[in-house]
Amino acid sequence: MLVRLIYASRAVDPSPAVIEDILGQSRQFNPVSGITGILCYGGGIFLQALEGGRSSINDLYGHIQKDPRHQDVVLLHYEEISERRFGGWTMGQVNVERINASILLKYGERAELDPYSVSGKVSLALLEELMATACIVGRA
C-alpha cells in the first residue's frame, strides 16, 4: 500500500550545512526504504512530501518527529495513493528564496513559505506546481 505524507517543521539550526546534512541522509536512506519525495525549505521552515510504503513512511515520520534538527513538526496531509507523484526524486530540493514569489503568493497570504497557515491540500498543490515549473533540483 502506497501512501503520501506531507508535513511541516521549523529548522532548529537553519544553517546550510544542516540542510545539506538532512538532504544527504535522505538521499542515502530513502532508496533503500523505497521512499521518494521532495523537500521545500525557506525562511527556516521545511515543507516535505514523502511517498512510499505505509510502514516505511510511518517509521520515517516517527523518526522526523524525534529528530533534534526539527521542531514544531505538524502533519499536514496523509493519504493512500495509487501512484507516486514525486517518484523521480529520492529527495528533490526546492529553495524557496530562489523561486518566483508569485507562485508562493498564489497559495498563501504572503509571498513566503508558510504551510502552517494553509491546508495540506494547498501545500500539495504548491509542491506540484513547483515540480511542474521545474523549481525542484537534486534529482538524486
Short mmCIF file of N, CA and C in Angstrom, two decimals:
data_model
loop_
_atom_site.label_atom_id
_atom_site.label_comp_id
_atom_site.label_asym_id
_atom_site.label_seq_id
_atom_site.Cartn_x
_atom_site.Cartn_y
_atom_site.Cartn_z
N MET A 1 0.84 -1.18 0.00
CA MET A 1 0.00 0.00 0.00
C MET A 1 0.89 1.24 0.00
N LEU A 2 0.76 2.07 -1.03
CA LEU A 2 1.50 3.32 -1.10
C LEU A 2 0.74 4.42 -0.39
N VAL A 3 1.49 5.31 0.28
CA VAL A 3 0.90 6.47 0.93
C VAL A 3 1.74 7.71 0.62
N ARG A 4 1.10 8.86 0.77
CA ARG A 4 1.80 10.15 0.67
C ARG A 4 1.57 10.88 1.99
N LEU A 5 2.64 11.39 2.55
CA LEU A 5 2.59 12.15 3.79
C LEU A 5 3.25 13.50 3.53
N ILE A 6 2.59 14.56 3.97
CA ILE A 6 3.16 15.89 3.87
C ILE A 6 3.19 16.48 5.28
N TYR A 7 4.34 17.03 5.65
CA TYR A 7 4.47 17.64 6.96
C TYR A 7 5.24 18.94 6.85
N ALA A 8 5.12 19.75 7.89
CA ALA A 8 5.90 20.98 8.02
C ALA A 8 6.65 20.92 9.34
N SER A 9 7.80 21.58 9.36
CA SER A 9 8.55 21.72 10.61
C SER A 9 9.41 22.97 10.52
N ARG A 10 9.93 23.37 11.65
CA ARG A 10 10.84 24.51 11.70
C ARG A 10 12.25 23.99 11.98
N ALA A 11 13.22 24.57 11.30
CA ALA A 11 14.60 24.17 11.50
C ALA A 11 15.11 24.71 12.82
N VAL A 12 15.69 23.87 13.65
CA VAL A 12 16.31 24.32 14.89
C VAL A 12 17.55 25.14 14.56
N ASP A 13 18.32 24.66 13.59
CA ASP A 13 19.52 25.35 13.11
C ASP A 13 19.38 25.50 11.60
N PRO A 14 19.07 26.70 11.10
CA PRO A 14 18.83 26.87 9.67
C PRO A 14 20.09 27.03 8.81
N SER A 15 21.23 26.63 9.31
CA SER A 15 22.47 26.79 8.54
C SER A 15 22.46 25.87 7.32
N PRO A 16 23.09 26.29 6.23
CA PRO A 16 23.15 25.46 5.02
C PRO A 16 23.74 24.08 5.26
N ALA A 17 24.69 23.97 6.16
CA ALA A 17 25.30 22.66 6.44
C ALA A 17 24.28 21.68 7.00
N VAL A 18 23.40 22.15 7.87
CA VAL A 18 22.38 21.28 8.45
C VAL A 18 21.38 20.85 7.38
N ILE A 19 20.98 21.77 6.52
CA ILE A 19 20.04 21.44 5.45
C ILE A 19 20.68 20.41 4.51
N GLU A 20 21.92 20.60 4.16
CA GLU A 20 22.62 19.65 3.30
C GLU A 20 22.76 18.28 3.97
N ASP A 21 22.95 18.28 5.28
CA ASP A 21 23.05 17.02 6.02
C ASP A 21 21.72 16.26 5.96
N ILE A 22 20.62 16.97 6.14
CA ILE A 22 19.29 16.35 6.06
C ILE A 22 19.07 15.77 4.67
N LEU A 23 19.38 16.55 3.63
CA LEU A 23 19.23 16.07 2.26
C LEU A 23 20.11 14.86 1.98
N GLY A 24 21.36 14.92 2.45
CA GLY A 24 22.29 13.81 2.24
C GLY A 24 21.80 12.53 2.88
N GLN A 25 21.32 12.64 4.11
CA GLN A 25 20.80 11.45 4.80
C GLN A 25 19.57 10.90 4.08
N SER A 26 18.71 11.81 3.61
CA SER A 26 17.51 11.38 2.88
C SER A 26 17.87 10.63 1.61
N ARG A 27 18.82 11.17 0.89
CA ARG A 27 19.21 10.57 -0.39
C ARG A 27 19.93 9.23 -0.20
N GLN A 28 20.51 9.02 0.97
CA GLN A 28 21.17 7.75 1.26
C GLN A 28 20.16 6.72 1.77
N PHE A 29 19.27 7.14 2.66
CA PHE A 29 18.34 6.23 3.32
C PHE A 29 17.13 5.89 2.46
N ASN A 30 16.59 6.87 1.75
CA ASN A 30 15.31 6.69 1.05
C ASN A 30 15.30 5.60 -0.01
N PRO A 31 16.32 5.49 -0.87
CA PRO A 31 16.27 4.43 -1.89
C PRO A 31 16.19 3.03 -1.28
N VAL A 32 16.89 2.81 -0.20
CA VAL A 32 16.87 1.51 0.47
C VAL A 32 15.48 1.20 1.02
N SER A 33 14.76 2.24 1.43
CA SER A 33 13.43 2.07 2.03
C SER A 33 12.30 2.24 1.04
N GLY A 34 12.61 2.52 -0.23
CA GLY A 34 11.57 2.70 -1.23
C GLY A 34 10.81 4.01 -1.07
N ILE A 35 11.46 5.01 -0.51
CA ILE A 35 10.82 6.30 -0.25
C ILE A 35 11.29 7.32 -1.27
N THR A 36 10.35 8.09 -1.79
CA THR A 36 10.65 9.20 -2.69
C THR A 36 9.97 10.45 -2.14
N GLY A 37 10.37 11.63 -2.66
CA GLY A 37 9.71 12.84 -2.20
C GLY A 37 10.50 14.08 -2.51
N ILE A 38 10.01 15.19 -1.97
CA ILE A 38 10.69 16.47 -2.15
C ILE A 38 10.69 17.23 -0.83
N LEU A 39 11.71 18.06 -0.68
CA LEU A 39 11.87 18.90 0.49
C LEU A 39 11.93 20.35 0.04
N CYS A 40 11.02 21.14 0.55
CA CYS A 40 10.97 22.57 0.25
C CYS A 40 11.42 23.29 1.52
N TYR A 41 12.35 24.22 1.37
CA TYR A 41 12.89 24.91 2.53
C TYR A 41 12.98 26.40 2.27
N GLY A 42 12.55 27.18 3.24
CA GLY A 42 12.67 28.63 3.13
C GLY A 42 12.25 29.29 4.42
N GLY A 43 12.96 30.34 4.78
CA GLY A 43 12.61 31.09 5.98
C GLY A 43 12.63 30.26 7.24
N GLY A 44 13.49 29.24 7.29
CA GLY A 44 13.58 28.41 8.48
C GLY A 44 12.50 27.34 8.58
N ILE A 45 11.71 27.17 7.52
CA ILE A 45 10.60 26.22 7.52
C ILE A 45 10.82 25.13 6.47
N PHE A 46 10.56 23.90 6.87
CA PHE A 46 10.57 22.76 5.95
C PHE A 46 9.14 22.42 5.58
N LEU A 47 8.93 22.10 4.32
CA LEU A 47 7.69 21.51 3.84
C LEU A 47 8.15 20.29 3.04
N GLN A 48 7.72 19.12 3.46
CA GLN A 48 8.22 17.91 2.82
C GLN A 48 7.09 16.97 2.47
N ALA A 49 7.18 16.39 1.27
CA ALA A 49 6.27 15.33 0.84
C ALA A 49 7.08 14.05 0.76
N LEU A 50 6.54 13.00 1.33
CA LEU A 50 7.17 11.68 1.34
C LEU A 50 6.19 10.68 0.75
N GLU A 51 6.68 9.79 -0.12
CA GLU A 51 5.84 8.76 -0.71
C GLU A 51 6.54 7.42 -0.59
N GLY A 52 5.76 6.39 -0.32
CA GLY A 52 6.31 5.04 -0.22
C GLY A 52 5.34 4.12 0.49
N GLY A 53 5.84 2.96 0.91
CA GLY A 53 5.01 2.01 1.64
C GLY A 53 4.58 2.59 2.98
N ARG A 54 3.40 2.19 3.41
CA ARG A 54 2.82 2.75 4.64
C ARG A 54 3.75 2.60 5.84
N SER A 55 4.30 1.43 6.07
CA SER A 55 5.14 1.25 7.26
C SER A 55 6.44 2.05 7.16
N SER A 56 7.04 2.10 5.97
CA SER A 56 8.27 2.88 5.80
C SER A 56 8.03 4.37 6.04
N ILE A 57 6.94 4.89 5.50
CA ILE A 57 6.62 6.31 5.68
C ILE A 57 6.29 6.60 7.13
N ASN A 58 5.50 5.74 7.75
CA ASN A 58 5.16 5.95 9.17
C ASN A 58 6.40 5.92 10.05
N ASP A 59 7.29 4.98 9.79
CA ASP A 59 8.53 4.89 10.57
C ASP A 59 9.38 6.15 10.38
N LEU A 60 9.52 6.60 9.13
CA LEU A 60 10.32 7.79 8.86
C LEU A 60 9.71 9.02 9.54
N TYR A 61 8.40 9.15 9.47
CA TYR A 61 7.76 10.31 10.10
C TYR A 61 7.97 10.28 11.62
N GLY A 62 7.91 9.11 12.22
CA GLY A 62 8.20 9.00 13.64
C GLY A 62 9.61 9.43 13.97
N HIS A 63 10.56 9.08 13.09
CA HIS A 63 11.95 9.50 13.27
C HIS A 63 12.09 11.02 13.15
N ILE A 64 11.41 11.60 12.17
CA ILE A 64 11.47 13.06 11.97
C ILE A 64 10.92 13.79 13.19
N GLN A 65 9.85 13.27 13.77
CA GLN A 65 9.27 13.90 14.96
C GLN A 65 10.25 13.94 16.12
N LYS A 66 11.14 12.97 16.19
CA LYS A 66 12.12 12.90 17.28
C LYS A 66 13.46 13.54 16.91
N ASP A 67 13.65 13.91 15.65
CA ASP A 67 14.92 14.45 15.16
C ASP A 67 15.16 15.83 15.79
N PRO A 68 16.28 16.02 16.48
CA PRO A 68 16.54 17.31 17.15
C PRO A 68 16.77 18.47 16.18
N ARG A 69 16.88 18.19 14.89
CA ARG A 69 17.04 19.27 13.91
C ARG A 69 15.70 19.89 13.52
N HIS A 70 14.60 19.25 13.93
CA HIS A 70 13.25 19.72 13.61
C HIS A 70 12.52 20.11 14.90
N GLN A 71 11.69 21.13 14.79
CA GLN A 71 10.78 21.47 15.88
C GLN A 71 9.44 21.86 15.26
N ASP A 72 8.39 21.86 16.06
CA ASP A 72 7.04 22.20 15.60
C ASP A 72 6.62 21.35 14.40
N VAL A 73 6.89 20.05 14.47
CA VAL A 73 6.54 19.13 13.38
C VAL A 73 5.02 18.95 13.37
N VAL A 74 4.42 19.21 12.19
CA VAL A 74 2.96 19.13 12.04
C VAL A 74 2.62 18.31 10.80
N LEU A 75 1.76 17.31 10.98
CA LEU A 75 1.26 16.53 9.87
C LEU A 75 0.21 17.35 9.13
N LEU A 76 0.43 17.58 7.83
CA LEU A 76 -0.49 18.39 7.03
C LEU A 76 -1.43 17.56 6.18
N HIS A 77 -0.94 16.41 5.71
CA HIS A 77 -1.72 15.62 4.76
C HIS A 77 -1.21 14.18 4.78
N TYR A 78 -2.13 13.22 4.76
CA TYR A 78 -1.77 11.81 4.71
C TYR A 78 -2.85 11.11 3.90
N GLU A 79 -2.44 10.37 2.87
CA GLU A 79 -3.44 9.67 2.06
C GLU A 79 -2.84 8.44 1.41
N GLU A 80 -3.72 7.47 1.16
CA GLU A 80 -3.34 6.31 0.36
C GLU A 80 -3.34 6.78 -1.09
N ILE A 81 -2.35 6.31 -1.87
CA ILE A 81 -2.24 6.73 -3.26
C ILE A 81 -2.09 5.50 -4.16
N SER A 82 -2.51 5.65 -5.41
CA SER A 82 -2.36 4.55 -6.35
C SER A 82 -1.06 4.65 -7.13
N GLU A 83 -0.49 5.86 -7.17
CA GLU A 83 0.80 6.06 -7.83
C GLU A 83 1.52 7.24 -7.21
N ARG A 84 2.83 7.25 -7.35
CA ARG A 84 3.65 8.33 -6.80
C ARG A 84 3.57 9.57 -7.68
N ARG A 85 3.53 10.71 -7.06
CA ARG A 85 3.59 11.98 -7.77
C ARG A 85 5.02 12.50 -7.82
N PHE A 86 5.83 12.15 -6.82
CA PHE A 86 7.20 12.64 -6.71
C PHE A 86 8.19 11.48 -6.81
N GLY A 87 7.89 10.52 -7.66
CA GLY A 87 8.69 9.31 -7.79
C GLY A 87 10.05 9.50 -8.44
N GLY A 88 10.28 10.65 -9.06
CA GLY A 88 11.54 10.89 -9.73
C GLY A 88 12.65 11.35 -8.82
N TRP A 89 12.37 11.51 -7.53
CA TRP A 89 13.38 12.05 -6.62
C TRP A 89 13.52 11.16 -5.39
N THR A 90 14.76 10.77 -5.06
CA THR A 90 14.97 10.14 -3.76
C THR A 90 14.76 11.22 -2.70
N MET A 91 15.12 12.47 -3.03
CA MET A 91 14.74 13.63 -2.24
C MET A 91 15.09 14.87 -3.05
N GLY A 92 14.11 15.34 -3.81
CA GLY A 92 14.28 16.58 -4.55
C GLY A 92 14.32 17.76 -3.59
N GLN A 93 14.91 18.85 -4.03
CA GLN A 93 15.09 20.01 -3.15
C GLN A 93 14.56 21.27 -3.84
N VAL A 94 13.85 22.07 -3.06
CA VAL A 94 13.37 23.37 -3.52
C VAL A 94 13.90 24.41 -2.55
N ASN A 95 14.57 25.42 -3.07
CA ASN A 95 14.99 26.56 -2.26
C ASN A 95 14.03 27.69 -2.55
N VAL A 96 13.14 27.97 -1.60
CA VAL A 96 12.07 28.94 -1.80
C VAL A 96 12.60 30.33 -2.13
N GLU A 97 13.75 30.68 -1.58
CA GLU A 97 14.30 32.01 -1.85
C GLU A 97 14.65 32.21 -3.32
N ARG A 98 14.72 31.13 -4.08
CA ARG A 98 15.13 31.24 -5.49
C ARG A 98 13.98 31.08 -6.47
N ILE A 99 12.75 30.99 -6.01
CA ILE A 99 11.63 30.84 -6.94
C ILE A 99 10.86 32.14 -7.06
N ASN A 100 10.04 32.22 -8.08
CA ASN A 100 9.22 33.39 -8.33
C ASN A 100 8.22 33.56 -7.17
N ALA A 101 8.23 34.72 -6.56
CA ALA A 101 7.36 34.98 -5.40
C ALA A 101 5.88 34.83 -5.75
N SER A 102 5.52 35.00 -7.01
CA SER A 102 4.10 34.91 -7.38
C SER A 102 3.56 33.49 -7.18
N ILE A 103 4.43 32.48 -7.28
CA ILE A 103 3.98 31.11 -7.02
C ILE A 103 3.58 30.96 -5.56
N LEU A 104 4.40 31.49 -4.66
CA LEU A 104 4.07 31.41 -3.23
C LEU A 104 2.83 32.24 -2.91
N LEU A 105 2.70 33.40 -3.53
CA LEU A 105 1.55 34.27 -3.29
C LEU A 105 0.26 33.63 -3.78
N LYS A 106 0.35 32.81 -4.79
CA LYS A 106 -0.82 32.12 -5.33
C LYS A 106 -1.46 31.22 -4.27
N TYR A 107 -0.63 30.66 -3.38
CA TYR A 107 -1.10 29.68 -2.41
C TYR A 107 -1.14 30.17 -0.96
N GLY A 108 -0.82 31.42 -0.74
CA GLY A 108 -0.82 31.92 0.63
C GLY A 108 -1.10 33.40 0.71
N GLU A 109 -1.17 33.89 1.92
CA GLU A 109 -1.46 35.31 2.14
C GLU A 109 -0.30 36.21 1.77
N ARG A 110 0.92 35.69 1.93
CA ARG A 110 2.13 36.46 1.60
C ARG A 110 3.04 35.61 0.72
N ALA A 111 3.98 36.25 0.09
CA ALA A 111 4.91 35.56 -0.81
C ALA A 111 6.04 34.92 -0.02
N GLU A 112 5.66 34.04 0.89
CA GLU A 112 6.65 33.30 1.69
C GLU A 112 6.08 31.93 2.01
N LEU A 113 6.97 31.00 2.29
CA LEU A 113 6.55 29.66 2.64
C LEU A 113 5.96 29.66 4.04
N ASP A 114 4.67 29.30 4.15
CA ASP A 114 4.02 29.22 5.45
C ASP A 114 2.98 28.10 5.44
N PRO A 115 3.44 26.85 5.45
CA PRO A 115 2.50 25.73 5.42
C PRO A 115 1.64 25.63 6.68
N TYR A 116 2.02 26.32 7.73
CA TYR A 116 1.24 26.29 8.96
C TYR A 116 -0.08 27.03 8.82
N SER A 117 -0.20 27.90 7.83
CA SER A 117 -1.41 28.71 7.68
C SER A 117 -2.31 28.26 6.53
N VAL A 118 -1.96 27.13 5.89
CA VAL A 118 -2.79 26.63 4.79
C VAL A 118 -3.08 25.15 5.01
N SER A 119 -4.01 24.63 4.24
CA SER A 119 -4.37 23.22 4.36
C SER A 119 -3.31 22.32 3.73
N GLY A 120 -3.38 21.05 4.04
CA GLY A 120 -2.48 20.08 3.43
C GLY A 120 -2.68 20.00 1.93
N LYS A 121 -3.92 20.13 1.48
CA LYS A 121 -4.19 20.08 0.04
C LYS A 121 -3.57 21.27 -0.68
N VAL A 122 -3.57 22.43 -0.04
CA VAL A 122 -2.93 23.61 -0.62
C VAL A 122 -1.41 23.39 -0.68
N SER A 123 -0.85 22.82 0.37
CA SER A 123 0.58 22.52 0.37
C SER A 123 0.94 21.54 -0.74
N LEU A 124 0.11 20.52 -0.95
CA LEU A 124 0.34 19.57 -2.03
C LEU A 124 0.27 20.28 -3.39
N ALA A 125 -0.71 21.15 -3.57
CA ALA A 125 -0.83 21.90 -4.83
C ALA A 125 0.41 22.76 -5.07
N LEU A 126 0.93 23.39 -4.02
CA LEU A 126 2.15 24.19 -4.15
C LEU A 126 3.31 23.32 -4.59
N LEU A 127 3.49 22.18 -3.94
CA LEU A 127 4.59 21.28 -4.30
C LEU A 127 4.45 20.78 -5.73
N GLU A 128 3.23 20.49 -6.15
CA GLU A 128 3.01 20.03 -7.52
C GLU A 128 3.33 21.14 -8.53
N GLU A 129 3.00 22.39 -8.20
CA GLU A 129 3.33 23.48 -9.11
C GLU A 129 4.83 23.72 -9.15
N LEU A 130 5.49 23.60 -8.03
CA LEU A 130 6.95 23.74 -8.01
C LEU A 130 7.59 22.68 -8.89
N MET A 131 7.04 21.48 -8.86
CA MET A 131 7.56 20.41 -9.70
C MET A 131 7.27 20.73 -11.17
N ALA A 132 6.06 21.16 -11.48
CA ALA A 132 5.67 21.45 -12.86
C ALA A 132 6.45 22.61 -13.46
N THR A 133 6.88 23.54 -12.63
CA THR A 133 7.62 24.71 -13.13
C THR A 133 9.12 24.54 -12.99
N ALA A 134 9.55 23.31 -12.77
CA ALA A 134 10.98 22.97 -12.73
C ALA A 134 11.74 23.70 -11.64
N CYS A 135 11.11 23.91 -10.51
CA CYS A 135 11.78 24.57 -9.37
C CYS A 135 12.49 23.55 -8.49
N ILE A 136 12.33 22.28 -8.77
CA ILE A 136 12.93 21.24 -7.94
C ILE A 136 14.27 20.84 -8.53
N VAL A 137 15.29 20.78 -7.67
CA VAL A 137 16.62 20.36 -8.09
C VAL A 137 16.99 19.11 -7.30
N GLY A 138 18.13 18.56 -7.60
CA GLY A 138 18.62 17.42 -6.82
C GLY A 138 17.89 16.15 -7.14
N ARG A 139 17.84 15.77 -8.41
CA ARG A 139 17.15 14.58 -8.83
C ARG A 139 17.88 13.30 -8.43
N ALA A 140 18.66 13.36 -7.39
CA ALA A 140 19.43 12.19 -6.96
C ALA A 140 18.52 11.06 -6.58
#
